[in-house]
Amino acid sequence: MNSNTLNLPLPVVGNDGMASLVLPWCALFCEANPAISFDCTLEGSSTAIMALAADASWLAPMSRAPWPHELAAFERVKGYRPTEIHVGYTGHGPRPEAKSPPAIYVHRDNPLPGLTMAQLASVFSSGHSSGDITDWQQLGLEGKWHNRRIHLYGLRDNGKYATAFRHAHLAGRHYPAHYEGLADRRAVIEAVAQDPFGAGCLGWCNAALFSDDVRILPLASEANTAFYSPDLVNVAQGNYPLSSYVSFCFDLPPGATLDPLVKAWLEMTLSDAGQAIVAAQTHSPEGYVPLEPSMLAHQRQRLASL
């Protein structure tokens, strides 16, 4: 949607939790552009890409990556995929009364110190080039875990989070036959809490609402590097491998130049003042975190090239 063809106010449709970011960004942008106004309809990330595809949104704020079926729907309409710029991290934890970022959960008695992302892929998918990991002893566990299989739990592979996770972290490979797709977060957490040999994969979740018998398993991007949990320090430093982003998707046809007003808006969100708005929400229930310096520089460079 090109701002040169729009009547004001400019529509912004997308994630509801991001109102605490989007509305202050709108106010900041209008300070420098007093002739501009906005009409924000923030009812969930699931509305963002569809509104963008229908030319009903100028920008699409999202607190997760677009799901495959959303991208496919946009591509059917437009013939290409939307472009995305990251402007912050979505959440940190565990925190009381707040959701933690996507994570792998194990029983609290499980002694495994962590997984590399390659090991995670070998556990949660079939056909990994380095071989599948199906037993706890393959991860070095002894005692009662030594001769036991890894019982896998997660959400149903129905085009939403579990499907997006496959494409983002498992190279699109399918979950193993022994993966048990369950109806909701509670079911996954309760399954792992009742199963010392279980491991569960979930998106945003406050596990403490359902059980104290699980823990988040720390992760490492590569072998021979430290494991990191999704606490604030690790997310803020860009170290947690499953961190998700606060992003804006927008319509940019191949070979086209980004609309100057859209570019100015995105530059504002990535400016020091724009990132300060993210920082002001770090201890809110949503727990947004500003981009760490190298990722911030990367997103600024990407935007400059559009």
PDB file of C-alpha atoms in Angstrom, residues 6-301:
ATOM      1  CA  LEU A   6      -3.927   6.879   0.438  1.00  0.00           C
ATOM      2  CA  ASN A   7      -6.444   9.067   2.118  1.00  0.00           C
ATOM      3  CA  LEU A   8      -5.645   9.901   5.707  1.00  0.00           C
ATOM      4  CA  PRO A   9      -5.702   8.510   8.293  1.00  0.00           C
ATOM      5  CA  LEU A  10      -3.229   5.763   7.387  1.00  0.00           C
ATOM      6  CA  PRO A  11      -4.529   2.344   8.512  1.00  0.00           C
ATOM      7  CA  VAL A  12      -2.300   0.110  10.639  1.00  0.00           C
ATOM      8  CA  VAL A  13      -3.632  -3.401  11.307  1.00  0.00           C
ATOM      9  CA  GLY A  14      -1.890  -6.050  13.398  1.00  0.00           C
ATOM     10  CA  ASN A  15      -0.813  -7.302  16.788  1.00  0.00           C
ATOM     11  CA  ASP A  16      -2.850  -6.173  19.784  1.00  0.00           C
ATOM     12  CA  GLY A  17      -0.081  -6.455  22.385  1.00  0.00           C
ATOM     13  CA  MET A  18       2.004  -4.050  20.329  1.00  0.00           C
ATOM     14  CA  ALA A  19      -0.388  -1.167  21.033  1.00  0.00           C
ATOM     15  CA  SER A  20       2.059  -0.063  23.744  1.00  0.00           C
ATOM     16  CA  LEU A  21       4.657   0.379  20.983  1.00  0.00           C
ATOM     17  CA  VAL A  22       2.617   1.307  17.936  1.00  0.00           C
ATOM     18  CA  LEU A  23       0.640   4.130  19.533  1.00  0.00           C
ATOM     19  CA  PRO A  24       3.725   5.905  20.966  1.00  0.00           C
ATOM     20  CA  TRP A  25       5.500   5.420  17.629  1.00  0.00           C
ATOM     21  CA  CYS A  26       2.512   7.008  15.877  1.00  0.00           C
ATOM     22  CA  ALA A  27       2.695   9.970  18.250  1.00  0.00           C
ATOM     23  CA  LEU A  28       6.439  10.325  17.731  1.00  0.00           C
ATOM     24  CA  PHE A  29       6.066  10.144  13.956  1.00  0.00           C
ATOM     25  CA  CYS A  30       3.293  12.731  13.952  1.00  0.00           C
ATOM     26  CA  GLU A  31       5.486  15.150  15.883  1.00  0.00           C
ATOM     27  CA  ALA A  32       7.808  15.263  12.866  1.00  0.00           C
ATOM     28  CA  ASN A  33       4.984  14.877  10.326  1.00  0.00           C
ATOM     29  CA  PRO A  34       1.994  16.839  11.672  1.00  0.00           C
ATOM     30  CA  ALA A  35      -0.014  16.387   8.463  1.00  0.00           C
ATOM     31  CA  ILE A  36      -0.059  12.600   8.960  1.00  0.00           C
ATOM     32  CA  SER A  37      -2.581  10.697  11.080  1.00  0.00           C
ATOM     33  CA  PHE A  38      -3.193   7.029  11.771  1.00  0.00           C
ATOM     34  CA  ASP A  39      -6.104   4.667  12.306  1.00  0.00           C
ATOM     35  CA  CYS A  40      -4.809   1.691  14.310  1.00  0.00           C
ATOM     36  CA  THR A  41      -6.801  -1.551  14.435  1.00  0.00           C
ATOM     37  CA  LEU A  42      -4.716  -3.804  16.663  1.00  0.00           C
ATOM     38  CA  GLU A  43      -6.546  -7.098  17.165  1.00  0.00           C
ATOM     39  CA  GLY A  44      -3.815  -9.740  16.765  1.00  0.00           C
ATOM     40  CA  SER A  45      -0.898 -10.810  14.588  1.00  0.00           C
ATOM     41  CA  SER A  46      -3.255 -13.123  12.684  1.00  0.00           C
ATOM     42  CA  THR A  47      -4.927 -10.039  11.177  1.00  0.00           C
ATOM     43  CA  ALA A  48      -1.722  -8.389   9.968  1.00  0.00           C
ATOM     44  CA  ILE A  49      -0.705 -10.190   6.776  1.00  0.00           C
ATOM     45  CA  MET A  50      -4.265 -10.640   5.552  1.00  0.00           C
ATOM     46  CA  ALA A  51      -4.939  -6.900   5.905  1.00  0.00           C
ATOM     47  CA  LEU A  52      -1.679  -6.121   4.129  1.00  0.00           C
ATOM     48  CA  ALA A  53      -2.604  -8.452   1.268  1.00  0.00           C
ATOM     49  CA  ALA A  54      -5.995  -6.747   0.953  1.00  0.00           C
ATOM     50  CA  ASP A  55      -4.393  -3.264   0.853  1.00  0.00           C
ATOM     51  CA  ALA A  56      -6.245  -2.532   4.083  1.00  0.00           C
ATOM     52  CA  SER A  57      -3.094  -1.789   6.097  1.00  0.00           C
ATOM     53  CA  TRP A  58      -0.189   0.553   5.494  1.00  0.00           C
ATOM     54  CA  LEU A  59       2.135  -1.487   7.710  1.00  0.00           C
ATOM     55  CA  ALA A  60       1.584  -4.795   9.508  1.00  0.00           C
ATOM     56  CA  PRO A  61       2.932  -4.956  13.108  1.00  0.00           C
ATOM     57  CA  MET A  62       3.627  -8.513  14.273  1.00  0.00           C
ATOM     58  CA  SER A  63       5.088 -10.049  17.429  1.00  0.00           C
ATOM     59  CA  ARG A  64       5.864 -13.364  15.716  1.00  0.00           C
ATOM     60  CA  ALA A  65       7.082 -14.546  12.342  1.00  0.00           C
ATOM     61  CA  PRO A  66       4.348 -14.884   9.697  1.00  0.00           C
ATOM     62  CA  TRP A  67       2.943 -18.395   9.492  1.00  0.00           C
ATOM     63  CA  PRO A  68       3.451 -20.312   6.225  1.00  0.00           C
ATOM     64  CA  HIS A  69      -0.220 -20.183   5.244  1.00  0.00           C
ATOM     65  CA  GLU A  70      -0.262 -16.404   5.746  1.00  0.00           C
ATOM     66  CA  LEU A  71       2.741 -15.951   3.466  1.00  0.00           C
ATOM     67  CA  ALA A  72       1.189 -18.268   0.899  1.00  0.00           C
ATOM     68  CA  ALA A  73      -2.063 -16.292   0.963  1.00  0.00           C
ATOM     69  CA  PHE A  74      -0.228 -13.007   0.478  1.00  0.00           C
ATOM     70  CA  GLU A  75       1.779 -14.501  -2.382  1.00  0.00           C
ATOM     71  CA  ARG A  76      -1.376 -15.778  -4.081  1.00  0.00           C
ATOM     72  CA  VAL A  77      -2.752 -12.235  -4.094  1.00  0.00           C
ATOM     73  CA  LYS A  78       0.407 -10.274  -4.845  1.00  0.00           C
ATOM     74  CA  GLY A  79       2.685 -12.723  -6.632  1.00  0.00           C
ATOM     75  CA  TYR A  80       5.513 -12.163  -4.126  1.00  0.00           C
ATOM     76  CA  ARG A  81       6.020 -12.236  -0.363  1.00  0.00           C
ATOM     77  CA  PRO A  82       5.891  -9.328   2.081  1.00  0.00           C
ATOM     78  CA  THR A  83       9.100  -7.714   3.299  1.00  0.00           C
ATOM     79  CA  GLU A  84       9.892  -7.680   7.009  1.00  0.00           C
ATOM     80  CA  ILE A  85      12.022  -5.454   9.256  1.00  0.00           C
ATOM     81  CA  HIS A  86      12.754  -6.395  12.878  1.00  0.00           C
ATOM     82  CA  VAL A  87      12.446  -3.596  15.422  1.00  0.00           C
ATOM     83  CA  GLY A  88      12.784  -5.430  18.770  1.00  0.00           C
ATOM     84  CA  TYR A  89      12.615  -8.753  20.579  1.00  0.00           C
ATOM     85  CA  THR A  90       9.361 -10.274  21.799  1.00  0.00           C
ATOM     86  CA  GLY A  91       9.504 -11.151  25.465  1.00  0.00           C
ATOM     87  CA  HIS A  92      11.830 -12.632  28.045  1.00  0.00           C
ATOM     88  CA  GLY A  93      11.377 -14.982  30.958  1.00  0.00           C
ATOM     89  CA  PRO A  94      10.349 -16.947  32.876  1.00  0.00           C
ATOM     90  CA  ARG A  95       8.638 -14.069  34.709  1.00  0.00           C
ATOM     91  CA  PRO A  96       5.695 -14.123  37.108  1.00  0.00           C
ATOM     92  CA  GLU A  97       2.374 -13.632  35.315  1.00  0.00           C
ATOM     93  CA  ALA A  98       4.004 -13.260  31.892  1.00  0.00           C
ATOM     94  CA  LYS A  99       4.609 -15.504  28.908  1.00  0.00           C
ATOM     95  CA  SER A 100       8.116 -16.711  28.128  1.00  0.00           C
ATOM     96  CA  PRO A 101       9.480 -16.745  24.560  1.00  0.00           C
ATOM     97  CA  PRO A 102       9.395 -19.947  22.492  1.00  0.00           C
ATOM     98  CA  ALA A 103      11.248 -22.700  24.320  1.00  0.00           C
ATOM     99  CA  ILE A 104      11.929 -26.383  24.810  1.00  0.00           C
ATOM    100  CA  TYR A 105      10.561 -27.721  28.109  1.00  0.00           C
ATOM    101  CA  VAL A 106      11.759 -30.783  30.043  1.00  0.00           C
ATOM    102  CA  HIS A 107      10.803 -32.272  33.392  1.00  0.00           C
ATOM    103  CA  ARG A 108      12.396 -30.387  36.278  1.00  0.00           C
ATOM    104  CA  ASP A 109      14.328 -33.548  37.310  1.00  0.00           C
ATOM    105  CA  ASN A 110      15.899 -33.972  33.868  1.00  0.00           C
ATOM    106  CA  PRO A 111      19.655 -33.272  34.275  1.00  0.00           C
ATOM    107  CA  LEU A 112      20.350 -32.313  30.645  1.00  0.00           C
ATOM    108  CA  PRO A 113      22.257 -28.985  30.694  1.00  0.00           C
ATOM    109  CA  GLY A 114      21.062 -27.905  27.280  1.00  0.00           C
ATOM    110  CA  LEU A 115      20.832 -28.549  23.550  1.00  0.00           C
ATOM    111  CA  THR A 116      22.537 -27.070  20.538  1.00  0.00           C
ATOM    112  CA  MET A 117      20.231 -26.037  17.740  1.00  0.00           C
ATOM    113  CA  ALA A 118      21.600 -28.909  15.625  1.00  0.00           C
ATOM    114  CA  GLN A 119      20.751 -31.364  18.408  1.00  0.00           C
ATOM    115  CA  LEU A 120      17.315 -29.812  18.773  1.00  0.00           C
ATOM    116  CA  ALA A 121      16.714 -30.361  15.055  1.00  0.00           C
ATOM    117  CA  SER A 122      17.868 -33.978  15.325  1.00  0.00           C
ATOM    118  CA  VAL A 123      15.520 -34.570  18.262  1.00  0.00           C
ATOM    119  CA  PHE A 124      12.418 -32.880  16.874  1.00  0.00           C
ATOM    120  CA  SER A 125      12.612 -33.887  13.198  1.00  0.00           C
ATOM    121  CA  SER A 126      13.145 -36.953  11.066  1.00  0.00           C
ATOM    122  CA  GLY A 127      15.842 -37.233   8.440  1.00  0.00           C
ATOM    123  CA  HIS A 128      18.476 -34.852   9.812  1.00  0.00           C
ATOM    124  CA  SER A 129      21.776 -35.144   7.929  1.00  0.00           C
ATOM    125  CA  SER A 130      23.670 -35.939  11.136  1.00  0.00           C
ATOM    126  CA  GLY A 131      21.129 -38.593  12.144  1.00  0.00           C
ATOM    127  CA  ASP A 132      18.064 -38.604  14.344  1.00  0.00           C
ATOM    128  CA  ILE A 133      18.338 -38.409  18.123  1.00  0.00           C
ATOM    129  CA  THR A 134      15.676 -40.617  19.669  1.00  0.00           C
ATOM    130  CA  ASP A 135      17.144 -41.727  23.027  1.00  0.00           C
ATOM    131  CA  TRP A 136      18.351 -39.737  26.023  1.00  0.00           C
ATOM    132  CA  GLN A 137      21.635 -41.653  26.072  1.00  0.00           C
ATOM    133  CA  GLN A 138      22.509 -40.057  22.714  1.00  0.00           C
ATOM    134  CA  LEU A 139      22.565 -36.758  24.617  1.00  0.00           C
ATOM    135  CA  GLY A 140      24.816 -38.192  27.305  1.00  0.00           C
ATOM    136  CA  LEU A 141      22.263 -38.858  30.027  1.00  0.00           C
ATOM    137  CA  GLU A 142      22.850 -41.693  32.478  1.00  0.00           C
ATOM    138  CA  GLY A 143      20.818 -43.172  35.301  1.00  0.00           C
ATOM    139  CA  LYS A 144      17.157 -43.806  34.657  1.00  0.00           C
ATOM    140  CA  TRP A 145      17.345 -41.851  31.377  1.00  0.00           C
ATOM    141  CA  HIS A 146      20.100 -43.978  29.851  1.00  0.00           C
ATOM    142  CA  ASN A 147      17.951 -46.610  28.143  1.00  0.00           C
ATOM    143  CA  ARG A 148      14.826 -44.543  27.593  1.00  0.00           C
ATOM    144  CA  ARG A 149      13.426 -42.954  24.467  1.00  0.00           C
ATOM    145  CA  ILE A 150      12.750 -39.238  24.266  1.00  0.00           C
ATOM    146  CA  HIS A 151       8.989 -38.665  24.366  1.00  0.00           C
ATOM    147  CA  LEU A 152       8.162 -35.623  22.254  1.00  0.00           C
ATOM    148  CA  TYR A 153       5.233 -33.285  22.848  1.00  0.00           C
ATOM    149  CA  GLY A 154       4.116 -30.126  21.132  1.00  0.00           C
ATOM    150  CA  LEU A 155       1.218 -28.416  19.448  1.00  0.00           C
ATOM    151  CA  ARG A 156      -0.558 -29.889  16.455  1.00  0.00           C
ATOM    152  CA  ASP A 157       1.155 -29.388  13.120  1.00  0.00           C
ATOM    153  CA  ASN A 158      -1.834 -27.495  11.728  1.00  0.00           C
ATOM    154  CA  GLY A 159      -0.300 -24.538   9.921  1.00  0.00           C
ATOM    155  CA  LYS A 160       0.245 -22.368  12.985  1.00  0.00           C
ATOM    156  CA  TYR A 161       3.109 -22.343  15.527  1.00  0.00           C
ATOM    157  CA  ALA A 162       4.237 -25.970  15.192  1.00  0.00           C
ATOM    158  CA  THR A 163       4.326 -25.689  11.408  1.00  0.00           C
ATOM    159  CA  ALA A 164       6.172 -22.373  11.514  1.00  0.00           C
ATOM    160  CA  PHE A 165       8.690 -23.902  13.949  1.00  0.00           C
ATOM    161  CA  ARG A 166       9.359 -26.751  11.509  1.00  0.00           C
ATOM    162  CA  HIS A 167      10.102 -24.328   8.707  1.00  0.00           C
ATOM    163  CA  ALA A 168      12.169 -21.943  10.822  1.00  0.00           C
ATOM    164  CA  HIS A 169      14.282 -24.411  12.818  1.00  0.00           C
ATOM    165  CA  LEU A 170      13.895 -27.909  11.341  1.00  0.00           C
ATOM    166  CA  ALA A 171      14.549 -27.050   7.684  1.00  0.00           C
ATOM    167  CA  GLY A 172      10.931 -27.944   6.941  1.00  0.00           C
ATOM    168  CA  ARG A 173      11.409 -31.584   7.926  1.00  0.00           C
ATOM    169  CA  HIS A 174       8.486 -33.366   9.540  1.00  0.00           C
ATOM    170  CA  TYR A 175       8.205 -34.211  13.204  1.00  0.00           C
ATOM    171  CA  PRO A 176       9.055 -37.846  14.083  1.00  0.00           C
ATOM    172  CA  ALA A 177       6.314 -40.440  14.309  1.00  0.00           C
ATOM    173  CA  HIS A 178       6.597 -40.438  18.101  1.00  0.00           C
ATOM    174  CA  TYR A 179       5.909 -36.667  18.310  1.00  0.00           C
ATOM    175  CA  GLU A 180       2.557 -36.197  20.015  1.00  0.00           C
ATOM    176  CA  GLY A 181       0.690 -33.127  18.795  1.00  0.00           C
ATOM    177  CA  LEU A 182      -1.616 -31.840  21.538  1.00  0.00           C
ATOM    178  CA  ALA A 183      -4.475 -29.355  21.581  1.00  0.00           C
ATOM    179  CA  ASP A 184      -2.992 -26.461  23.576  1.00  0.00           C
ATOM    180  CA  ARG A 185      -0.167 -25.177  25.767  1.00  0.00           C
ATOM    181  CA  ARG A 186      -1.651 -26.580  28.971  1.00  0.00           C
ATOM    182  CA  ALA A 187      -1.758 -30.082  27.511  1.00  0.00           C
ATOM    183  CA  VAL A 188       1.889 -29.882  26.442  1.00  0.00           C
ATOM    184  CA  ILE A 189       3.146 -28.568  29.779  1.00  0.00           C
ATOM    185  CA  GLU A 190       1.104 -31.112  31.743  1.00  0.00           C
ATOM    186  CA  ALA A 191       2.379 -33.958  29.543  1.00  0.00           C
ATOM    187  CA  VAL A 192       6.015 -33.011  30.193  1.00  0.00           C
ATOM    188  CA  ALA A 193       5.307 -32.428  33.899  1.00  0.00           C
ATOM    189  CA  GLN A 194       3.998 -35.996  34.184  1.00  0.00           C
ATOM    190  CA  ASP A 195       6.771 -37.562  32.078  1.00  0.00           C
ATOM    191  CA  PRO A 196      10.409 -37.477  33.265  1.00  0.00           C
ATOM    192  CA  PHE A 197      11.426 -38.690  29.789  1.00  0.00           C
ATOM    193  CA  GLY A 198       9.477 -36.043  27.902  1.00  0.00           C
ATOM    194  CA  ALA A 199      10.458 -32.902  26.019  1.00  0.00           C
ATOM    195  CA  GLY A 200       7.988 -30.316  24.789  1.00  0.00           C
ATOM    196  CA  CYS A 201       8.230 -27.595  22.169  1.00  0.00           C
ATOM    197  CA  LEU A 202       6.069 -24.477  22.640  1.00  0.00           C
ATOM    198  CA  GLY A 203       5.755 -20.872  21.607  1.00  0.00           C
ATOM    199  CA  TRP A 204       4.876 -18.118  24.088  1.00  0.00           C
ATOM    200  CA  CYS A 205       3.782 -19.710  27.333  1.00  0.00           C
ATOM    201  CA  ASN A 206       3.561 -19.050  31.059  1.00  0.00           C
ATOM    202  CA  ALA A 207       4.271 -22.613  32.130  1.00  0.00           C
ATOM    203  CA  ALA A 208       3.851 -21.775  35.821  1.00  0.00           C
ATOM    204  CA  LEU A 209       0.107 -21.411  35.227  1.00  0.00           C
ATOM    205  CA  PHE A 210      -0.053 -25.135  34.535  1.00  0.00           C
ATOM    206  CA  SER A 211       2.787 -26.810  36.467  1.00  0.00           C
ATOM    207  CA  ASP A 212       5.942 -26.209  38.507  1.00  0.00           C
ATOM    208  CA  ASP A 213       7.352 -29.564  37.401  1.00  0.00           C
ATOM    209  CA  VAL A 214       8.901 -28.362  34.136  1.00  0.00           C
ATOM    210  CA  ARG A 215      11.836 -26.129  33.270  1.00  0.00           C
ATOM    211  CA  ILE A 216      13.019 -24.332  30.152  1.00  0.00           C
ATOM    212  CA  LEU A 217      15.993 -26.073  28.566  1.00  0.00           C
ATOM    213  CA  PRO A 218      18.881 -23.692  27.751  1.00  0.00           C
ATOM    214  CA  LEU A 219      19.989 -23.655  24.100  1.00  0.00           C
ATOM    215  CA  ALA A 220      23.151 -22.899  22.124  1.00  0.00           C
ATOM    216  CA  SER A 221      23.335 -21.678  18.551  1.00  0.00           C
ATOM    217  CA  GLU A 222      26.401 -23.805  17.805  1.00  0.00           C
ATOM    218  CA  ALA A 223      28.404 -26.667  19.289  1.00  0.00           C
ATOM    219  CA  ASN A 224      31.049 -25.787  21.879  1.00  0.00           C
ATOM    220  CA  THR A 225      29.350 -22.539  22.826  1.00  0.00           C
ATOM    221  CA  ALA A 226      27.440 -21.578  25.950  1.00  0.00           C
ATOM    222  CA  PHE A 227      23.827 -22.525  26.550  1.00  0.00           C
ATOM    223  CA  TYR A 228      21.400 -19.641  27.064  1.00  0.00           C
ATOM    224  CA  SER A 229      17.945 -19.386  28.572  1.00  0.00           C
ATOM    225  CA  PRO A 230      15.480 -16.666  27.468  1.00  0.00           C
ATOM    226  CA  ASP A 231      16.064 -14.382  30.465  1.00  0.00           C
ATOM    227  CA  LEU A 232      16.329 -10.628  29.932  1.00  0.00           C
ATOM    228  CA  VAL A 233      20.124 -10.437  29.766  1.00  0.00           C
ATOM    229  CA  ASN A 234      20.397 -13.203  27.176  1.00  0.00           C
ATOM    230  CA  VAL A 235      17.561 -11.891  25.019  1.00  0.00           C
ATOM    231  CA  ALA A 236      18.909  -8.319  25.199  1.00  0.00           C
ATOM    232  CA  GLN A 237      22.335  -9.537  24.064  1.00  0.00           C
ATOM    233  CA  GLY A 238      20.858 -11.550  21.186  1.00  0.00           C
ATOM    234  CA  ASN A 239      22.116 -14.841  22.609  1.00  0.00           C
ATOM    235  CA  TYR A 240      18.930 -16.880  23.010  1.00  0.00           C
ATOM    236  CA  PRO A 241      18.489 -18.921  19.795  1.00  0.00           C
ATOM    237  CA  LEU A 242      14.671 -19.036  19.844  1.00  0.00           C
ATOM    238  CA  SER A 243      14.100 -15.334  20.466  1.00  0.00           C
ATOM    239  CA  SER A 244      11.257 -13.956  18.405  1.00  0.00           C
ATOM    240  CA  TYR A 245      11.045 -10.481  16.943  1.00  0.00           C
ATOM    241  CA  VAL A 246       8.786  -7.480  17.029  1.00  0.00           C
ATOM    242  CA  SER A 247       8.523  -6.745  13.309  1.00  0.00           C
ATOM    243  CA  PHE A 248       6.774  -4.722  10.651  1.00  0.00           C
ATOM    244  CA  CYS A 249       5.777  -6.411   7.417  1.00  0.00           C
ATOM    245  CA  PHE A 250       5.089  -4.253   4.386  1.00  0.00           C
ATOM    246  CA  ASP A 251       4.265  -4.551   0.712  1.00  0.00           C
ATOM    247  CA  LEU A 252       7.341  -4.027  -1.483  1.00  0.00           C
ATOM    248  CA  PRO A 253       7.105  -5.456  -5.027  1.00  0.00           C
ATOM    249  CA  PRO A 254      10.327  -6.939  -6.435  1.00  0.00           C
ATOM    250  CA  GLY A 255      12.507  -4.248  -7.962  1.00  0.00           C
ATOM    251  CA  ALA A 256      10.413  -1.425  -6.468  1.00  0.00           C
ATOM    252  CA  THR A 257      11.699   1.369  -4.253  1.00  0.00           C
ATOM    253  CA  LEU A 258      10.271   1.552  -0.764  1.00  0.00           C
ATOM    254  CA  ASP A 259       7.720   4.332  -0.297  1.00  0.00           C
ATOM    255  CA  PRO A 260       9.553   7.265   1.393  1.00  0.00           C
ATOM    256  CA  LEU A 261       6.917   7.649   4.109  1.00  0.00           C
ATOM    257  CA  VAL A 262       7.050   3.955   4.997  1.00  0.00           C
ATOM    258  CA  LYS A 263      10.840   4.166   5.067  1.00  0.00           C
ATOM    259  CA  ALA A 264      10.722   7.212   7.324  1.00  0.00           C
ATOM    260  CA  TRP A 265       8.377   5.379   9.705  1.00  0.00           C
ATOM    261  CA  LEU A 266      10.664   2.347   9.913  1.00  0.00           C
ATOM    262  CA  GLU A 267      13.735   4.553  10.357  1.00  0.00           C
ATOM    263  CA  MET A 268      11.935   6.176  13.271  1.00  0.00           C
ATOM    264  CA  THR A 269      11.288   2.804  14.978  1.00  0.00           C
ATOM    265  CA  LEU A 270      14.982   1.934  14.590  1.00  0.00           C
ATOM    266  CA  SER A 271      16.181   5.335  15.801  1.00  0.00           C
ATOM    267  CA  ASP A 272      17.440   5.866  19.341  1.00  0.00           C
ATOM    268  CA  ALA A 273      14.109   7.480  20.236  1.00  0.00           C
ATOM    269  CA  GLY A 274      12.166   4.616  18.655  1.00  0.00           C
ATOM    270  CA  GLN A 275      14.196   1.988  20.492  1.00  0.00           C
ATOM    271  CA  ALA A 276      13.676   3.894  23.746  1.00  0.00           C
ATOM    272  CA  ILE A 277       9.934   3.286  23.299  1.00  0.00           C
ATOM    273  CA  VAL A 278      10.707  -0.462  23.130  1.00  0.00           C
ATOM    274  CA  ALA A 279      12.916  -0.217  26.226  1.00  0.00           C
ATOM    275  CA  ALA A 280      10.093   1.460  28.143  1.00  0.00           C
ATOM    276  CA  GLN A 281       8.047  -1.753  27.702  1.00  0.00           C
ATOM    277  CA  THR A 282      10.732  -4.240  28.763  1.00  0.00           C
ATOM    278  CA  HIS A 283       9.219  -4.776  32.207  1.00  0.00           C
ATOM    279  CA  SER A 284       5.608  -4.656  31.026  1.00  0.00           C
ATOM    280  CA  PRO A 285       3.587  -7.892  30.683  1.00  0.00           C
ATOM    281  CA  GLU A 286       4.621  -8.121  27.007  1.00  0.00           C
ATOM    282  CA  GLY A 287       8.291  -7.654  27.922  1.00  0.00           C
ATOM    283  CA  TYR A 288       9.548  -6.159  24.655  1.00  0.00           C
ATOM    284  CA  VAL A 289      13.332  -5.727  24.406  1.00  0.00           C
ATOM    285  CA  PRO A 290      15.286  -3.349  22.136  1.00  0.00           C
ATOM    286  CA  LEU A 291      17.515  -4.843  19.463  1.00  0.00           C
ATOM    287  CA  GLU A 292      21.097  -5.485  20.513  1.00  0.00           C
ATOM    288  CA  PRO A 293      23.628  -3.226  18.717  1.00  0.00           C
ATOM    289  CA  SER A 294      24.763  -5.580  15.942  1.00  0.00           C
ATOM    290  CA  MET A 295      21.199  -6.602  15.041  1.00  0.00           C
ATOM    291  CA  LEU A 296      20.084  -2.975  15.184  1.00  0.00           C
ATOM    292  CA  ALA A 297      22.889  -2.003  12.795  1.00  0.00           C
ATOM    293  CA  HIS A 298      21.946  -4.889  10.496  1.00  0.00           C
ATOM    294  CA  GLN A 299      18.285  -3.849  10.348  1.00  0.00           C
ATOM    295  CA  ARG A 300      19.253  -0.225   9.707  1.00  0.00           C
ATOM    296  CA  GLN A 301      21.506  -1.334   6.849  1.00  0.00           C
TER     297      GLN A 301
END
